Coordinates of C-alpha atoms (C1' of nucleotides) in Angstrom, one line a residue:
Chain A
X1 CA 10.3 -4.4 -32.9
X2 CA 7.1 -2.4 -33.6
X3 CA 3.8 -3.3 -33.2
X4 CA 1.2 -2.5 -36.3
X5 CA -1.8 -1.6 -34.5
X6 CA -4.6 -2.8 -36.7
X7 CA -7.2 -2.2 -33.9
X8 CA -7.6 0.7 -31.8
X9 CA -8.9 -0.1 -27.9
X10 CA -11.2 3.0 -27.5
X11 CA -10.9 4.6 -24.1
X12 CA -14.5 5.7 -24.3
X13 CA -13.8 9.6 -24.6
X14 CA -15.2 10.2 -28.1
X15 CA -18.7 8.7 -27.8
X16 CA -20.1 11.8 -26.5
X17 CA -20.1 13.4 -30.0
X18 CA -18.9 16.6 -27.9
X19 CA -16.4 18.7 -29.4
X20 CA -13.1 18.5 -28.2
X21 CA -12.3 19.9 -24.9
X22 CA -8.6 20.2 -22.6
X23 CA -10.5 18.5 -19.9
X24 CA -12.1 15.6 -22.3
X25 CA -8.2 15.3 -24.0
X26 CA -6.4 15.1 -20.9
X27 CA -8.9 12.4 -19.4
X28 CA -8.8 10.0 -22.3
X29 CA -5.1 10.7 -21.9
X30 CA -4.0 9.9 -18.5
X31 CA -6.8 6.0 -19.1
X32 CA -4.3 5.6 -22.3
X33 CA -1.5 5.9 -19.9
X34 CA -2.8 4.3 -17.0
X35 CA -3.5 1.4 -19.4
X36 CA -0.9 0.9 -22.0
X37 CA 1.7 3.1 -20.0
X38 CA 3.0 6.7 -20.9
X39 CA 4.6 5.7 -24.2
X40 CA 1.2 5.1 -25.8
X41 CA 0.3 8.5 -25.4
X42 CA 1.4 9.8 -28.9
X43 CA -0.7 12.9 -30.3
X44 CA -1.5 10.3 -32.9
X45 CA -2.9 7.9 -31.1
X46 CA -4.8 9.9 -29.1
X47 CA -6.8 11.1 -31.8
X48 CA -7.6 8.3 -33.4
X49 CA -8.8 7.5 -29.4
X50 CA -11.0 10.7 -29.7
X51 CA -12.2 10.0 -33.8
X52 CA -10.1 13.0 -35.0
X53 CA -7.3 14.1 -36.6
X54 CA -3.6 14.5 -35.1
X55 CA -3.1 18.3 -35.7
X56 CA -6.8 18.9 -34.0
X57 CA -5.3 18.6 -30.7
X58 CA -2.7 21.2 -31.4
X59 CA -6.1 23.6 -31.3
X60 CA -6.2 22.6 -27.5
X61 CA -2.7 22.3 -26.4
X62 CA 0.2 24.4 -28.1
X63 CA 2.3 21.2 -27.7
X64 CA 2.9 17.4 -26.5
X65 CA 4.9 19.0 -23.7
X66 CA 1.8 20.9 -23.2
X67 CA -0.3 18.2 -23.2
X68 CA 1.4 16.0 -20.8
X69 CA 1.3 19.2 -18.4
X70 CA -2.5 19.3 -19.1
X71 CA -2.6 15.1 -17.6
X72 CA -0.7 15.8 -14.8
X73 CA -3.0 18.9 -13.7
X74 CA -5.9 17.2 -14.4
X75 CA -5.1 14.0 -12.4
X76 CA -3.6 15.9 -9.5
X77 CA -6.7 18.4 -9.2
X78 CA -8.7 15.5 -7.6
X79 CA -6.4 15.7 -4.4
X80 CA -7.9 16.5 -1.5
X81 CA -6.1 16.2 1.9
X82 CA -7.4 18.6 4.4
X83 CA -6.5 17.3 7.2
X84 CA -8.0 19.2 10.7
X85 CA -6.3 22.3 11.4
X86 CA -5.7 21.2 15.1
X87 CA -3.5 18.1 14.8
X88 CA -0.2 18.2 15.2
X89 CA 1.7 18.4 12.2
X90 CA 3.4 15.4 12.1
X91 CA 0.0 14.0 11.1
X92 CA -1.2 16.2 9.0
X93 CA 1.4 15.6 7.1
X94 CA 1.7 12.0 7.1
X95 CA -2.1 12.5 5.6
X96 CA -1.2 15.0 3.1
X97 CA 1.8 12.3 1.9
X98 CA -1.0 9.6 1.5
X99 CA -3.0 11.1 -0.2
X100 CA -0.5 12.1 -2.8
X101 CA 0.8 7.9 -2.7
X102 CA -3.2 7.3 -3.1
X103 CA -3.5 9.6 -6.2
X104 CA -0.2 7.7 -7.5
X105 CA -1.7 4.4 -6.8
X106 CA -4.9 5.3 -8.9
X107 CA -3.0 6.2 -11.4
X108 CA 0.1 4.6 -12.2
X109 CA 1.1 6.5 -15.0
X110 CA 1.3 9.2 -12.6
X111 CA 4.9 8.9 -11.5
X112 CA 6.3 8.4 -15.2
X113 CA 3.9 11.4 -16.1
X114 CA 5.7 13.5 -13.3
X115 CA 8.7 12.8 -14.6
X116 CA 8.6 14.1 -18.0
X117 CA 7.2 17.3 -17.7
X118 CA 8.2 20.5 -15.2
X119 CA 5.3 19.8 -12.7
X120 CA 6.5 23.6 -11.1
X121 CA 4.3 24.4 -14.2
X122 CA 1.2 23.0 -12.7
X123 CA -1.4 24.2 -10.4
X124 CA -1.5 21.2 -8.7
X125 CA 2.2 21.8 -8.0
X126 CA 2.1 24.9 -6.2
X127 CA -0.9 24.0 -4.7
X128 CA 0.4 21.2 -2.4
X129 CA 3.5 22.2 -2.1
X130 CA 2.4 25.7 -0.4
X131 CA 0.5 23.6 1.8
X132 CA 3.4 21.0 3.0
X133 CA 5.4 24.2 3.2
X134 CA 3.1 25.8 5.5
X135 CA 2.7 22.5 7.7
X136 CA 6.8 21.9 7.5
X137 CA 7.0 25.5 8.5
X138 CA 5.1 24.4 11.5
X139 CA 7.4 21.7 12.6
X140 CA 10.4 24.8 12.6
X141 CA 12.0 24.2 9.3
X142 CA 12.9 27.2 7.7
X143 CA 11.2 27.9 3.9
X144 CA 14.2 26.8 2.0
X145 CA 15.1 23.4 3.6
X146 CA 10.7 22.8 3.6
X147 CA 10.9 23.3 -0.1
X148 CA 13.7 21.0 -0.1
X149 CA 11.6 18.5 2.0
X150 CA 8.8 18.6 -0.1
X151 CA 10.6 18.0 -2.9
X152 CA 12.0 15.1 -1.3
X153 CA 8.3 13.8 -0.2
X154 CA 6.7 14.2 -3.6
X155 CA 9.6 12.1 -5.0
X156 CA 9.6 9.8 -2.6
X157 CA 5.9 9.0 -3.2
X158 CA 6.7 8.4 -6.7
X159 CA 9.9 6.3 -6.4
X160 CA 7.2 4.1 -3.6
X161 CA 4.5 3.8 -6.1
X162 CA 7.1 3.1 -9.2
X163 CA 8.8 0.6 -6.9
X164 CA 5.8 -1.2 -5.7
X165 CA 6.8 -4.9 -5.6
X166 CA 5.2 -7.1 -8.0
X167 CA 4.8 -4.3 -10.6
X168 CA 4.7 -5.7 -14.0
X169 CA 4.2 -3.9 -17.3
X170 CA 0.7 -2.0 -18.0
X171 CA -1.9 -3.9 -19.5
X172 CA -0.5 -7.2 -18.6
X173 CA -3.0 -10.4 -18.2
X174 CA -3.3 -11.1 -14.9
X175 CA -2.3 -14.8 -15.4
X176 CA 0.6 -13.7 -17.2
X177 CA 1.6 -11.3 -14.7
X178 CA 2.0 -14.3 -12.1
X179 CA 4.2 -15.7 -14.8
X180 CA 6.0 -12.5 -15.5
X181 CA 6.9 -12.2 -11.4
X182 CA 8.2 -16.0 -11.3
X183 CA 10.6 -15.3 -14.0
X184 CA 12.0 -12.1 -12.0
X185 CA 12.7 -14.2 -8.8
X186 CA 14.1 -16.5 -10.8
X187 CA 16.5 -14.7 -12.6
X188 CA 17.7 -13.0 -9.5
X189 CA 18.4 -16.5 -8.1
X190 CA 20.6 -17.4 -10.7
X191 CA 22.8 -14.9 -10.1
X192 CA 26.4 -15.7 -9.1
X193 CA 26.4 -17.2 -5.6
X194 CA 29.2 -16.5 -4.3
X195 CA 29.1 -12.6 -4.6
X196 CA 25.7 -12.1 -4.7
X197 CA 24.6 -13.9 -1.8
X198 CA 21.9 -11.4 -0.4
X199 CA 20.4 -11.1 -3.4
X200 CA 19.6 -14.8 -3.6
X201 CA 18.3 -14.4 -0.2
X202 CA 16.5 -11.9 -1.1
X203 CA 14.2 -14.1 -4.1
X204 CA 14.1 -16.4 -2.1
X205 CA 12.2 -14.7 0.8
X206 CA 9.9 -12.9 -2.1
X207 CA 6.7 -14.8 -1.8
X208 CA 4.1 -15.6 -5.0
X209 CA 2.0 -12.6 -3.5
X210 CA 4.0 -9.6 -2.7
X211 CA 2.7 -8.1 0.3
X212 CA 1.7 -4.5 -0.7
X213 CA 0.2 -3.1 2.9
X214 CA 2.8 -4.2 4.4
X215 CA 5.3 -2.4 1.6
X216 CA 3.4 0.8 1.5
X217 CA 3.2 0.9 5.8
X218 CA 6.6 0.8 6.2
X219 CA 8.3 2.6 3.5
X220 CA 5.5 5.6 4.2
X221 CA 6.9 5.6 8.3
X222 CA 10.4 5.3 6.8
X223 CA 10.4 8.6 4.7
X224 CA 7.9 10.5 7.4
X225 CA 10.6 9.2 10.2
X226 CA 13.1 11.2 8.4
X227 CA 11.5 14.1 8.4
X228 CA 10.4 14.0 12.3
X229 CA 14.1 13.2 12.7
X230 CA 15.2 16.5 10.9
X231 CA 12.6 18.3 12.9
X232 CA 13.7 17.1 16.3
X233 CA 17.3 17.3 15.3
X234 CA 17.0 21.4 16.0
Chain B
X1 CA 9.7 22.4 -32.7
X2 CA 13.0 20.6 -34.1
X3 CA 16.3 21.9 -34.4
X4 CA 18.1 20.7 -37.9
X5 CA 21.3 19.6 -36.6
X6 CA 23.3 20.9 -39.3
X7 CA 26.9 20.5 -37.4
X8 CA 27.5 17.7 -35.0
X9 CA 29.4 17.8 -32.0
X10 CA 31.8 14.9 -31.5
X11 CA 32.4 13.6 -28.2
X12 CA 35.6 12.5 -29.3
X13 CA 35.6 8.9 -28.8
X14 CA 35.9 8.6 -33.1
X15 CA 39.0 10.1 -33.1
X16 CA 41.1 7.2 -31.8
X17 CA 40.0 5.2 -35.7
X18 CA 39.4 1.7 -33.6
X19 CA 36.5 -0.1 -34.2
X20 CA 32.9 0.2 -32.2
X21 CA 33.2 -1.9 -28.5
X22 CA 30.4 -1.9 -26.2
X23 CA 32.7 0.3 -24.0
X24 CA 33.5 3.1 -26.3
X25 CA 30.0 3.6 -27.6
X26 CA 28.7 3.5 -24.0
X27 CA 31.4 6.2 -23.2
X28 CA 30.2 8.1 -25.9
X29 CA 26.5 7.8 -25.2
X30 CA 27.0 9.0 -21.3
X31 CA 29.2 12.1 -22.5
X32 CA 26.7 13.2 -24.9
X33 CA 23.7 12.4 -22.3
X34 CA 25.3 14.4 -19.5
X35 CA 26.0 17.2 -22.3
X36 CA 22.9 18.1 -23.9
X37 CA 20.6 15.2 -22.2
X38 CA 19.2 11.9 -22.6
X39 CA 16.5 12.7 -25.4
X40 CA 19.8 13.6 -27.4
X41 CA 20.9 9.9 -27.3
X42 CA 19.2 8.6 -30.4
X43 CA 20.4 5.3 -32.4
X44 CA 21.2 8.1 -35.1
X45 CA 22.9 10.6 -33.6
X46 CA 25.1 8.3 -31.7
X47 CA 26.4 7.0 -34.4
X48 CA 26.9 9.9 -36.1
X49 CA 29.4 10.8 -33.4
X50 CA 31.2 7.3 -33.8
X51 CA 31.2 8.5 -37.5
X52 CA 29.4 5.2 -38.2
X53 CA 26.1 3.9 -40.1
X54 CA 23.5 3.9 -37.4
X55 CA 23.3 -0.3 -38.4
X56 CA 26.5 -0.3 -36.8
X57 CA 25.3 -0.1 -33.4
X58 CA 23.1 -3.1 -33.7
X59 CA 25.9 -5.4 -34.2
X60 CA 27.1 -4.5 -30.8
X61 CA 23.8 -4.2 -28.6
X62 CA 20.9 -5.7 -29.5
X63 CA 18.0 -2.6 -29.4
X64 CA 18.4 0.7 -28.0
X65 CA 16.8 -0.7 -24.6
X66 CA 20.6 -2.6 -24.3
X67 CA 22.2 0.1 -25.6
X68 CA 21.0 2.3 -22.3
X69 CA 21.4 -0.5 -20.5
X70 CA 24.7 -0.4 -21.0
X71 CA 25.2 3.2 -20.7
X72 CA 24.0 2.7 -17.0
X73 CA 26.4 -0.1 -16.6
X74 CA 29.4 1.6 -17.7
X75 CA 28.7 4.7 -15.8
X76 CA 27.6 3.2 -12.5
X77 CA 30.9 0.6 -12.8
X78 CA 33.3 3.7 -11.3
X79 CA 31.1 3.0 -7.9
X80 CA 33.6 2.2 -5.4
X81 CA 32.4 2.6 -1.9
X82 CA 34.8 0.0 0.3
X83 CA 34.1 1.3 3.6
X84 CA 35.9 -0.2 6.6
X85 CA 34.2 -3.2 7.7
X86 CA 34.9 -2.2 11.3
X87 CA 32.8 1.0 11.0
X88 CA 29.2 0.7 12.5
X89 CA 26.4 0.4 9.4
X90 CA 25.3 3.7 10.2
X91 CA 28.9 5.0 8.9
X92 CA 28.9 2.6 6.2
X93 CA 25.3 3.4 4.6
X94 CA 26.0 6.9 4.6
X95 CA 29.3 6.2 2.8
X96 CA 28.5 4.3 0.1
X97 CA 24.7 6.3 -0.3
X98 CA 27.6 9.5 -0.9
X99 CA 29.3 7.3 -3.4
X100 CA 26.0 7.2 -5.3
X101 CA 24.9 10.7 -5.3
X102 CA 28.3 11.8 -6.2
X103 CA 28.3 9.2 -9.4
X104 CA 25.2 11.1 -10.1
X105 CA 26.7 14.6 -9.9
X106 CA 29.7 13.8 -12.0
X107 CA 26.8 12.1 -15.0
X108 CA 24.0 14.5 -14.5
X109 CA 21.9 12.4 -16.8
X110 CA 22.2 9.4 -14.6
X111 CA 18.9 9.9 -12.6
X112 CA 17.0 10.0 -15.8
X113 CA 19.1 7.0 -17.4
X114 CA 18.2 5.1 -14.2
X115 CA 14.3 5.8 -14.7
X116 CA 14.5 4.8 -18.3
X117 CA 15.9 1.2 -18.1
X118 CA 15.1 -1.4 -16.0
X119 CA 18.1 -1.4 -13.4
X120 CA 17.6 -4.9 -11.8
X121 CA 19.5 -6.3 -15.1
X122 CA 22.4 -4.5 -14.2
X123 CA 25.3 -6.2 -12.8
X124 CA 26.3 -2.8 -10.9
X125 CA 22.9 -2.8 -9.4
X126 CA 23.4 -6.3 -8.1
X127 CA 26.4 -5.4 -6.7
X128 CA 25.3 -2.1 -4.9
X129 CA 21.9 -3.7 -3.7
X130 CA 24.2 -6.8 -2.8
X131 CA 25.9 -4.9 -0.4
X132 CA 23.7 -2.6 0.9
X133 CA 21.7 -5.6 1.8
X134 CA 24.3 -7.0 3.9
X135 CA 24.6 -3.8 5.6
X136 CA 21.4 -2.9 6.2
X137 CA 21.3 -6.8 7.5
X138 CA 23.2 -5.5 10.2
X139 CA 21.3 -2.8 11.5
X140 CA 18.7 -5.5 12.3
X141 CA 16.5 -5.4 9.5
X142 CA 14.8 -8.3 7.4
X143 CA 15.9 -8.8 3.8
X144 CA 12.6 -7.3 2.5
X145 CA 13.1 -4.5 4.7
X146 CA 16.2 -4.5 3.4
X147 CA 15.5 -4.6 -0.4
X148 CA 12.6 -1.6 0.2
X149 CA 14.8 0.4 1.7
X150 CA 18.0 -0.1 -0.6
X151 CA 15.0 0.7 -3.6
X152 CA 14.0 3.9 -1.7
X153 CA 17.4 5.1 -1.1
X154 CA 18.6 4.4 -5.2
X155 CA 15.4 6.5 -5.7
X156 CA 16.0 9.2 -3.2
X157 CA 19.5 9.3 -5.0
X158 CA 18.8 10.1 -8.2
X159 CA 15.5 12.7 -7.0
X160 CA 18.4 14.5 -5.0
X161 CA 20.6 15.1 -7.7
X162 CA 17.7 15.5 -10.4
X163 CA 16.0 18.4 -8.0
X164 CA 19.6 20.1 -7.4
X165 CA 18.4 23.8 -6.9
X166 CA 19.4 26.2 -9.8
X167 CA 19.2 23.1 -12.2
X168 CA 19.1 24.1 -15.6
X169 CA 19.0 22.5 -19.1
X170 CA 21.9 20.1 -20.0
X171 CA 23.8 22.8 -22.6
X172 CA 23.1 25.6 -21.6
X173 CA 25.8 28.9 -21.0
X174 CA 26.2 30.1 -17.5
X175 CA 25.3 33.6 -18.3
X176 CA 22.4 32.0 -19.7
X177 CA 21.7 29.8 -16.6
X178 CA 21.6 32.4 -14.4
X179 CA 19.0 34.3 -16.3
X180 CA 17.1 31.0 -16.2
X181 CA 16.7 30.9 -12.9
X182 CA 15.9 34.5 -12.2
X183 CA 13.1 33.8 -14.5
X184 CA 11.8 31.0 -13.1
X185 CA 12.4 32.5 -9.7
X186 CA 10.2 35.5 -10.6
X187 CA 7.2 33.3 -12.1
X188 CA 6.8 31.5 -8.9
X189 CA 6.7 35.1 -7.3
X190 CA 3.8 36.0 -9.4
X191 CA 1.5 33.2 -8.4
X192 CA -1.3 34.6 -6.8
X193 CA -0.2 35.9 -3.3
X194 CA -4.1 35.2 -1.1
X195 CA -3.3 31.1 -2.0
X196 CA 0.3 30.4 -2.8
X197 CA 1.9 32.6 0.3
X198 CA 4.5 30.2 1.1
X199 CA 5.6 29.8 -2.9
X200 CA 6.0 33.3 -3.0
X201 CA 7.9 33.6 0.6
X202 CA 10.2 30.8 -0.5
X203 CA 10.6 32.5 -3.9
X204 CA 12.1 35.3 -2.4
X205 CA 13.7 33.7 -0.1
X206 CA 16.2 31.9 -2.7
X207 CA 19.7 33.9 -3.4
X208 CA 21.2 33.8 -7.0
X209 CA 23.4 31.1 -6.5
X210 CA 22.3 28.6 -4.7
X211 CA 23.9 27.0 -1.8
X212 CA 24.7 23.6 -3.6
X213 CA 26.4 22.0 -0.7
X214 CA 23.6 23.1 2.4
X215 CA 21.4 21.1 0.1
X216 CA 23.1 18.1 -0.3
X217 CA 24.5 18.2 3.4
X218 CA 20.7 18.6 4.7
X219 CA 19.0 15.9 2.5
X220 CA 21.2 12.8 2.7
X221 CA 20.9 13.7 6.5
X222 CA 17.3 13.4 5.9
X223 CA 17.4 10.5 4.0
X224 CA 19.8 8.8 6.1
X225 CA 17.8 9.6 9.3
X226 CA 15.1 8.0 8.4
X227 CA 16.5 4.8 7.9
X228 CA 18.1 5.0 11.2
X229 CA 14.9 5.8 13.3
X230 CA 13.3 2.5 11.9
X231 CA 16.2 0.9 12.9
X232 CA 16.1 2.3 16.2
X233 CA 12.1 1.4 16.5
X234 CA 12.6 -2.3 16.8
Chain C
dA1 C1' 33.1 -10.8 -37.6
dC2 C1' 31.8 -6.3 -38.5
dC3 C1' 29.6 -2.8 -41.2
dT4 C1' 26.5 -0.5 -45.1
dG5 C1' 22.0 0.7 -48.0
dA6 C1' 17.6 0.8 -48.6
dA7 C1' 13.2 0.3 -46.8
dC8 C1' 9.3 0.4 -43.3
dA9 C1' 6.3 1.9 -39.6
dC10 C1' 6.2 5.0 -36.5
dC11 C1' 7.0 10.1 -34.2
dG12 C1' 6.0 15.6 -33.3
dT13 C1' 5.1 19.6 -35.8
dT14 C1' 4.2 23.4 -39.5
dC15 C1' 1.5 25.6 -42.7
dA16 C1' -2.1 26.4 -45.7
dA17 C1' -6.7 25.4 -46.3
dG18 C1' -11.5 24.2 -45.3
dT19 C1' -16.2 24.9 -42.5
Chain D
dA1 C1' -13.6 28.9 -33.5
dC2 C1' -12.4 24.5 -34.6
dC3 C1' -10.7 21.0 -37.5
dT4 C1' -8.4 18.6 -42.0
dG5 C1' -4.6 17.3 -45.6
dA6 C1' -0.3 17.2 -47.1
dA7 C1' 4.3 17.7 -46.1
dC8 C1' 8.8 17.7 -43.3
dA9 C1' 12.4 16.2 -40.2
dC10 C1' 13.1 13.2 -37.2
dC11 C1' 12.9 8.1 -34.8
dG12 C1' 14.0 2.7 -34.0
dT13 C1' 14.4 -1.4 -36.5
dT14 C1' 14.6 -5.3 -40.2
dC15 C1' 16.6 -7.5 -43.9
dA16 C1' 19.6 -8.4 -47.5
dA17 C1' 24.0 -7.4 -49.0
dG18 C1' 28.9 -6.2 -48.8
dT19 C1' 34.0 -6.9 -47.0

DNA sequence: ACCTGAACACCGTTCAAGT
DNA sequence: ACCTGAACACCGTTCAAGT
C-alpha cells in the first residue's frame, strides 16, 4: 500500500538559496516529522524538501542514524528550565519535567524521535540529565538511583505526550480527526461485554473533546508523586 | 552500512515441515526479534526462516502492520497475573504490573514491538487494561483516571525494561558486552567535567555489572508509589 | 485453501566523478 | 569544500498464476 507522491509539500527550508547546513537539515527535518510523522523523514525525501540530491546530505551527516541524532539535538537545545536556585527541589523539578512535556508537546515527533536513536549521544541529553541529577541529588537520592529516576522522568514525559488522548495520526484534517476519534470509542464499545466491561465504561465516559489540561495535570502530579514518595521513603 | 546475510539463522520453527499458522510465524517473528532485534523482522527474512516465499506470509496476515500485531498478541498472551481477589489493590497492582515487566524481560524486544503497533487492537491489551481498570476502580479512582494511569504504567513498563542498565545490542557476545559498556561508561566520563559534573560522578559511580535486580526493585517502587499517593490525596 | 514468480515503488548507502 | 550520477542490496506489496 504505497503512496506515489507526485507532489512534494515544501517545508520552506530550501527557499533561502543558502547552501546546506546541519542546522538548516535538521530543522526542515524535525517540521517533516512534526507533520507527516517520523516515517516521512527518508534521506530521500528530505532532499527533494531541500531542492538537492539524496547523497548531498551524507556531506552533512555521516548517516540517517546521524541525522536523526542531529533532530533530536536540535529540538532539545531550545530547552530552557532554570528554575530559581532557592526553591525547594520538589519544584524545581516539577518545572524542569514541564518543560521537557512542553518541548514534547511542540513537537510531537519528539517522543518517536527519542526513541530511535541513542539520545545518551546528544548534548541535550547530558545536559538535562546532569541537571535533574543535581536537583535529585538534593532531595537525598544517591547518583545511581537519580540516573535511574531521570531516566524514568524523561520516559515518562514521552509515554504522556505519546499517550495524549485524542491523538490521531499526523497530518490529519481536523474534521476527519473528529471522525477518526468516534470510530475509536466506538470500536472499544463493541467489545465483548461480558469480559470487557470496564473498557465499555471506559468509551463510554470518553467525551467528543478529550480533556487535555485535565490529562496532562494529573498524570504530571502522578509521576512527580512518585518520586517525592521515594524521597520521603528514606 | 548493510550486512549481506549470506547464512541465515533458523529459529527453528521450519523444522517441524507443517504448514504456516498465524501462531508459528508469530513464534518465529518474536524469537528472531528478541535475538538480534526488531529491525531484523522484515517480511523477507521471516520467511526465509519459515523456508517460505515471502508471498506466503500474506495469505496469513494481511500487511506487515498485522503481522506485528500479532507478534505482540502472541507474546503478551503468556500474561497471567490472577492475584487473590481478597488482597487489597495495592497488592494486586503491584502483582500484575510484575507480571508485565517480567513478560518484557523474558522478550526483550517487547518494549519496542509495543511502540511500533497500535496496542489498543490487541485483545491482550483489552484484557490487561480490563482488569487493571477494575482494580484501580477500587482504589477510588474514576475510569479516566483509571485508563491514564493503566496507559502510564504499560509505558513505564516497557521504559523499565528498555533502559535496563548494562543494556546492550540484541546479539551480541558477553565478552563483547562487557567491553560495550566500559566503553560507553568511559565516553560519558570524558564529557567536559566544569558542566556535566554529575554525568561524570555517576559515570564512575557504576560497577561492571550492574546490579540488575536494585534497579528493578527501586523503580516499580517508584512507579507503584506514585499511583498510591494520588490515591491517598482524595 | 495455500503458496509461488515476477514486477513495482520505495529505502539507505557506496563510490567515482564533477565544480 | 560541497554536490551529482549511477549502482547495489535491501524493503513492503500487488497481481496473476500455479497446485
Amino acid at each position: 500500500m504505497y503512496v506515489v507522491h507526485e507532489t512534494c509539500t515544501l517545508y520552506g527550508c530550501q527557499v533561502t538559496g543558502d547552501r546546506l547546513t546541519k542546522a538548516t537539515v535538521a530543522e526542515c527535518a524535525l517540521r517533516l516529522a512534526d507533520a507527516e510523522g517520523v516515517e516521512a523523514v527518508t534521506i530521500r525525501r528530505l532532499a527533494k524538501e531541500q531542492g538537492v540530491t539524496p547523497m548531498a546530505l551524507y556531506w552533512h551527516f555521516k548517516n540517517k542514524d546521524e541525522l536523526l541524532l542531529g533532530i533530536v539535538d536540535h529540538a532539545l537545545a531550545t530547552v530552557r528550565a532554570d528554575p530559581a536556585a532557592g526553591d525547594p527541589w520538589q519544584k524545581r523539578l516539577r518545572t524542569v519535567f514541564e518543560a521537557v512535556v512542553a518541548v514534547m508537546r511542540e513537537h510531537p515527533s519528539l517522543p518517536t524521535l527519542l526513541h530511535a536513536v541513542d539520545k545518551t549521544q546528544t548534548e541535550s541529553f547530558s545536559r538535562a540529565t546532569n541537571d535533574t541529577l543535581a536537583l535529585l541529588s538534593d532531595a537525598g537520592f544517591t547518583v545511581e538511583e537519580g540516573y535511574w529516576i531521570a531516566t524514568h522522568l524523561l520516559n515518562a514525559a514521552m509515554g504522556l505526550v505519546a499517550g495524549e488522548p485524542g491523538w490521531c495520526p499526523p497530518g490529519m484534517a481536523s474534521e476527519d480527526a473528529a471522525e477518526w476519534r468516534r470510530q475509536k470509542r466506538l470500536r472499544m464499545s463493541l467489545l465483548p461485554a461480558d469480559r470487557f466491561p470496564m473498557m465499555i465504561e471506559y468509551a463510554a465516559s470518553v467525551g467528543d473533546v478529550p480533556d487535555v489540561d485535565r490529562y496532562y495535570a494529573f498524570c504530571v502530579d502522578l509521576i512527580i508523586a512518585g518520586v517525592e514518595a521515594m524521597a520521603a521513603s528514606r
